[in-house]
Amino acid sequence: MAGPFTGKRALVMGVANKRSIAWAIAQTLAEGGAQLAFTYQGERIEKSVRDLAATVDAALVTECDVRSDDDLFRVFDEVGQTFGGELDILVHSVAFAAAEDLEGRFTDTPRDRFWMALDISAYSLVACAKAAEPLMEKAGGGSILTMTYLGGERVVPHYNVMGVAKATLDASMRYLASDLGEKNIRVNAISAGPVRTLAARSIAGFPTMEAIVEERAPLHRHVDAEDVAAAAGYLLGPGAKNVTATTLYVDSGYHAMGM
Ligand code: NAD
Ligand code: 0WE
């Protein structure tokens, strides 16, 4: 049976392991009939990503450190060769700040680690969108999705420099949507509530954050990667063809609360 992504070619950036939000989204795309390519960062997670990618018959698995223009140039060249010069979908699910900057005072963030967090977590979307543009233009259009968090709009204790990076990411998403709309390329974000992933589990107080969502959010339940993937399936799919420059909250309604 033909799914919503039959004939679509997708690049998924940011799978680290089976708990990654990017992996849940990749499975939704694969189940919908998409052909997939993956990037991973560093040899440390290469095997884990290759093993996962094999389960969805990935067309390409290649290394990409988003800080490197050389890596990005090579990766999008490989993607073009793999998919006949075309790309329909780009999933950007990448973020990083130094662990020591996700505790204590934001005021203490040093210049070099401030720019590193913004480089990896925000500028990378701009660089990837620019590299994807010709491939998506050739495909007659495309859809780009990034992952954000409420801490870019409101102060979430200890999110600190990642909050500043997410604010930059959110604004970049809108400016990219404005530039790329004339090529029928859509750019959107999902703002997820706390999800128990590798990036989240190492954060002290993460169980407390889940408990706060369960206590205060309108739906009184925490969010899973599968919930985020279902929303991604909508934003990346044909039903969202006139949806761009938006943020879709998958947070049990938490963002609406004032207390
Ligand atoms: P994750 O650790 O599974 O994914 C983060 C990914 O970023 C990893 O695959 C890692 O390899 C990659 N990465 C880090 N530095 C990189 C670099 N220099 N180059 C290339 N890749 C790099 O964790 P996740 O929770 O799935 O995070 C995915 C996205 O979702 C992030 O943007 C995160 O901010 C966002 N998000 C997460 C939550 C949550 O609670 N888990 C909530 C809202 C938004
Ligand atoms: O975006 C994120 C986390 C992203 C992240 C996680 C880590 C942990 C390991 C970025 N960089 C790193 N660096 C590491 O060394 N989230 C939305 C999850 C998250 O992280 C928090 C949160 C929430 C929610 C950090 C502090 C407070 C709340």
XYZ file of C-alpha atoms and ligand atoms in Angstrom:
331
model
C 0.000 0.000 0.000
C 1.278 3.462 -0.850
C 2.046 5.523 2.280
C 2.226 9.329 2.572
C 5.983 9.287 1.872
C 6.090 6.860 -1.049
C 8.731 8.054 -3.531
C 10.032 10.686 -1.069
C 13.705 10.907 -0.223
C 14.675 12.059 3.273
C 17.881 12.999 5.089
C 17.738 12.521 8.871
C 20.434 14.256 10.951
C 20.763 13.600 14.696
C 20.220 9.909 15.360
C 22.506 8.814 18.215
C 20.643 5.738 19.459
C 17.211 4.117 19.546
C 15.898 6.743 21.983
C 16.750 9.718 19.731
C 13.816 11.838 18.582
C 15.369 11.666 15.088
C 15.113 7.866 15.149
C 11.402 7.951 16.001
C 10.863 10.390 13.116
C 12.939 8.196 10.757
C 10.735 5.201 11.573
C 7.591 7.208 10.821
C 9.079 8.249 7.467
C 10.165 4.675 6.669
C 6.742 3.259 7.573
C 5.220 5.871 5.254
C 7.365 4.629 2.366
C 10.262 7.120 2.323
C 13.828 6.282 1.259
C 16.211 7.357 4.013
C 19.716 8.739 4.418
C 21.315 9.310 7.835
C 24.164 11.346 9.243
C 25.784 10.677 12.591
C 28.445 12.478 14.579
C 31.627 10.654 15.495
C 32.922 7.092 15.392
C 31.633 6.507 18.924
C 28.023 6.182 17.707
C 28.704 4.967 14.151
C 27.870 1.305 14.811
C 24.703 2.083 16.742
C 23.452 4.339 13.915
C 24.450 1.874 11.161
C 22.618 -0.961 12.935
C 19.445 1.143 13.284
C 19.682 2.435 9.699
C 19.964 -1.127 8.376
C 16.549 -1.972 9.882
C 14.932 0.624 7.569
C 17.113 -0.243 4.532
C 18.843 3.144 4.561
C 20.277 4.258 1.222
C 23.155 6.172 2.867
C 24.773 6.438 6.301
C 27.570 8.980 6.559
C 29.428 10.996 9.168
C 28.681 14.697 9.648
C 29.907 17.129 12.243
C 27.684 20.142 11.588
C 30.480 22.489 12.707
C 32.423 21.526 9.563
C 31.620 23.151 6.204
C 33.754 20.425 4.581
C 31.571 17.709 6.132
C 28.367 19.477 5.075
C 29.605 19.941 1.503
C 30.597 16.263 1.232
C 27.395 14.994 2.879
C 25.013 16.897 0.597
C 27.093 15.835 -2.401
C 26.705 12.187 -1.288
C 22.977 12.715 -0.709
C 22.650 14.148 -4.226
C 24.488 11.149 -5.698
C 22.347 8.723 -3.690
C 19.005 10.307 -4.591
C 19.572 11.352 -8.226
C 20.263 14.985 -7.375
C 17.004 15.412 -5.469
C 15.858 15.597 -1.835
C 12.314 16.001 -0.469
C 12.740 15.992 3.313
C 15.373 17.187 5.793
C 15.103 16.403 9.504
C 17.422 18.513 11.677
C 17.530 17.083 15.199
C 20.891 18.291 16.446
C 21.865 20.299 19.519
C 24.823 20.578 21.848
C 26.068 22.762 24.675
C 28.877 21.973 27.111
C 27.480 20.040 30.082
C 28.947 22.596 32.494
C 26.850 25.320 30.791
C 23.594 23.435 31.469
C 23.959 23.953 35.208
C 24.609 26.973 37.391
C 24.237 30.546 36.085
C 23.757 31.567 32.423
C 25.771 34.661 33.355
C 28.875 32.483 33.613
C 28.788 31.215 29.993
C 32.196 31.955 28.389
C 32.445 33.397 24.877
C 33.872 30.279 23.178
C 31.236 27.886 24.560
C 28.415 30.387 23.836
C 29.389 30.403 20.149
C 29.896 26.628 20.071
C 26.349 26.035 21.337
C 24.899 28.470 18.764
C 27.070 27.053 15.968
C 25.967 23.442 16.522
C 22.388 24.075 17.656
C 21.278 27.013 15.469
C 23.641 27.968 12.620
C 23.714 24.322 11.497
C 20.076 24.629 10.391
C 20.977 27.578 8.158
C 23.956 25.749 6.637
C 21.948 22.558 6.059
C 19.008 24.433 4.517
C 21.347 26.219 2.123
C 22.993 22.931 1.120
C 19.607 21.216 0.705
C 18.107 24.057 -1.360
C 19.341 22.999 -4.842
C 18.390 19.349 -4.231
C 14.910 20.322 -3.042
C 14.474 22.820 -5.861
C 15.225 20.036 -8.357
C 12.606 17.881 -6.589
C 10.016 20.638 -7.102
C 9.966 21.568 -3.407
C 10.724 20.135 -0.013
C 10.100 20.173 3.701
C 12.583 20.940 6.483
C 11.882 20.223 10.145
C 13.890 21.190 13.216
C 13.459 20.424 16.913
C 13.102 23.230 19.436
C 12.168 23.722 23.093
C 10.180 26.206 25.200
C 13.435 27.244 26.882
C 14.114 29.409 23.797
C 11.046 31.554 24.565
C 10.843 31.460 28.332
C 13.442 30.938 31.066
C 13.720 27.279 32.006
C 16.170 26.947 34.917
C 19.579 25.597 33.776
C 18.655 25.445 30.073
C 20.801 28.579 29.888
C 22.860 28.932 26.677
C 20.733 26.245 24.987
C 17.770 28.610 25.463
C 19.627 31.359 23.631
C 20.540 28.842 20.913
C 16.898 27.734 20.566
C 15.729 31.372 20.294
C 18.228 31.766 17.453
C 17.088 28.493 15.903
C 13.413 29.561 16.055
C 14.089 32.883 14.331
C 16.348 31.183 11.769
C 13.531 28.724 10.977
C 11.207 31.662 10.141
C 13.754 33.568 8.026
C 14.612 30.392 6.129
C 10.904 29.749 5.533
C 10.616 33.259 4.090
C 13.582 32.819 1.736
C 12.795 29.269 0.609
C 9.025 29.566 0.215
C 9.309 30.699 -3.408
C 10.973 27.356 -4.152
C 8.119 25.474 -2.474
C 10.413 24.542 0.408
C 8.687 24.605 3.792
C 10.540 25.091 7.099
C 8.912 24.293 10.451
C 9.770 23.386 14.034
C 8.351 21.085 16.669
C 8.621 22.289 20.252
C 8.697 19.105 22.295
C 8.182 18.771 26.025
C 10.925 16.935 27.936
C 11.593 13.557 26.227
C 13.812 10.901 27.870
C 16.633 10.708 25.296
C 20.424 10.422 25.596
C 20.747 14.216 25.553
C 18.098 14.553 28.247
C 18.957 11.675 30.556
C 22.365 13.055 31.432
C 20.716 16.213 32.758
C 20.410 16.390 36.517
C 16.796 16.917 37.541
C 15.287 15.484 34.359
C 12.835 13.212 36.241
C 11.707 16.341 38.133
C 10.958 18.092 34.818
C 8.832 15.166 33.667
C 6.998 15.216 36.997
C 6.316 18.965 36.650
C 4.807 18.418 33.181
C 2.654 15.596 34.515
C 1.461 17.813 37.363
C 0.850 21.101 35.511
C 0.288 20.459 31.786
C -3.331 20.402 30.609
C -2.981 16.735 29.604
C -1.018 15.746 32.755
C 1.276 13.350 30.929
C 4.853 13.409 29.677
C 5.817 13.257 26.001
C 7.449 10.337 24.174
C 9.572 10.449 21.025
C 6.727 8.618 19.228
C 4.361 11.533 19.959
C 6.889 13.913 18.414
C 7.278 11.592 15.406
C 3.517 11.601 14.766
C 3.546 15.416 14.628
C 6.620 15.284 12.387
C 4.724 12.955 10.036
C 2.085 15.648 9.689
C 4.468 18.589 9.184
C 6.646 16.673 6.709
C 3.712 15.146 4.851
C 1.272 16.264 2.155
C -1.372 17.408 4.691
C 0.870 20.325 5.690
C 1.520 21.608 2.167
C 0.465 25.147 3.123
C 2.119 25.121 6.554
C 5.475 26.868 6.880
C 7.323 29.078 9.393
C 5.378 27.549 12.276
C 6.153 25.914 15.590
C 3.966 22.975 16.581
C 3.956 22.249 20.333
C 4.022 18.601 21.348
C 4.163 19.212 25.082
C 0.798 18.132 26.527
C -0.181 21.839 26.404
C 2.434 22.885 28.973
C 3.406 26.021 26.992
C -0.027 27.584 27.540
C 0.257 27.645 31.332
C 1.318 30.714 33.318
C 1.882 28.762 36.522
P 19.942 12.962 21.075
O 21.152 13.033 21.937
O 19.438 11.632 20.733
O 20.152 13.822 19.744
C 21.029 14.921 19.671
C 21.889 14.689 18.454
O 22.741 15.804 18.191
C 22.806 13.450 18.603
O 22.548 12.544 17.571
C 24.195 14.045 18.469
O 25.097 13.163 17.828
C 23.900 15.267 17.624
N 25.012 16.233 17.631
C 25.543 16.888 18.685
N 26.576 17.633 18.272
C 26.691 17.457 16.926
C 27.581 17.949 15.920
N 28.596 18.797 16.219
N 27.388 17.560 14.633
C 26.400 16.694 14.318
N 25.530 16.195 15.221
C 25.684 16.573 16.507
O 18.815 13.803 21.877
P 17.366 14.296 21.404
O 16.680 14.638 22.682
O 16.771 13.359 20.467
O 17.681 15.691 20.692
C 17.315 15.979 19.347
C 16.805 17.406 19.219
O 15.595 17.532 19.960
C 17.744 18.476 19.762
O 17.687 19.622 18.918
C 17.123 18.823 21.102
O 17.449 20.123 21.517
C 15.657 18.709 20.727
N 14.733 18.606 21.857
C 14.891 17.617 22.783
C 13.991 17.531 23.848
C 14.153 16.490 24.911
O 13.632 16.668 26.011
N 14.843 15.392 24.657
C 12.918 18.438 23.936
C 12.780 19.421 22.956
C 13.692 19.504 21.916
O 17.517 20.450 24.064
C 17.586 19.741 25.046
C 18.900 19.117 25.486
C 20.008 19.390 24.512
C 21.387 19.093 25.060
C 21.654 18.110 25.995
C 22.957 17.901 26.442
C 23.319 16.896 27.503
C 24.731 16.390 27.349
C 22.423 19.858 24.586
N 23.695 19.684 25.009
C 23.978 18.703 25.903
N 25.281 18.547 26.309
C 25.689 17.490 27.038
O 26.874 17.396 27.420
N 16.440 19.537 25.775
C 15.260 20.263 25.433
C 16.381 18.641 26.960
C 16.662 19.476 28.163
O 17.924 19.796 28.486
C 17.868 20.591 29.623
C 16.534 20.783 29.978
C 15.748 20.066 29.035
C 14.274 19.978 28.986
C 18.899 21.192 30.355
C 18.585 21.947 31.479
C 17.264 22.143 31.837
C 16.219 21.570 31.094
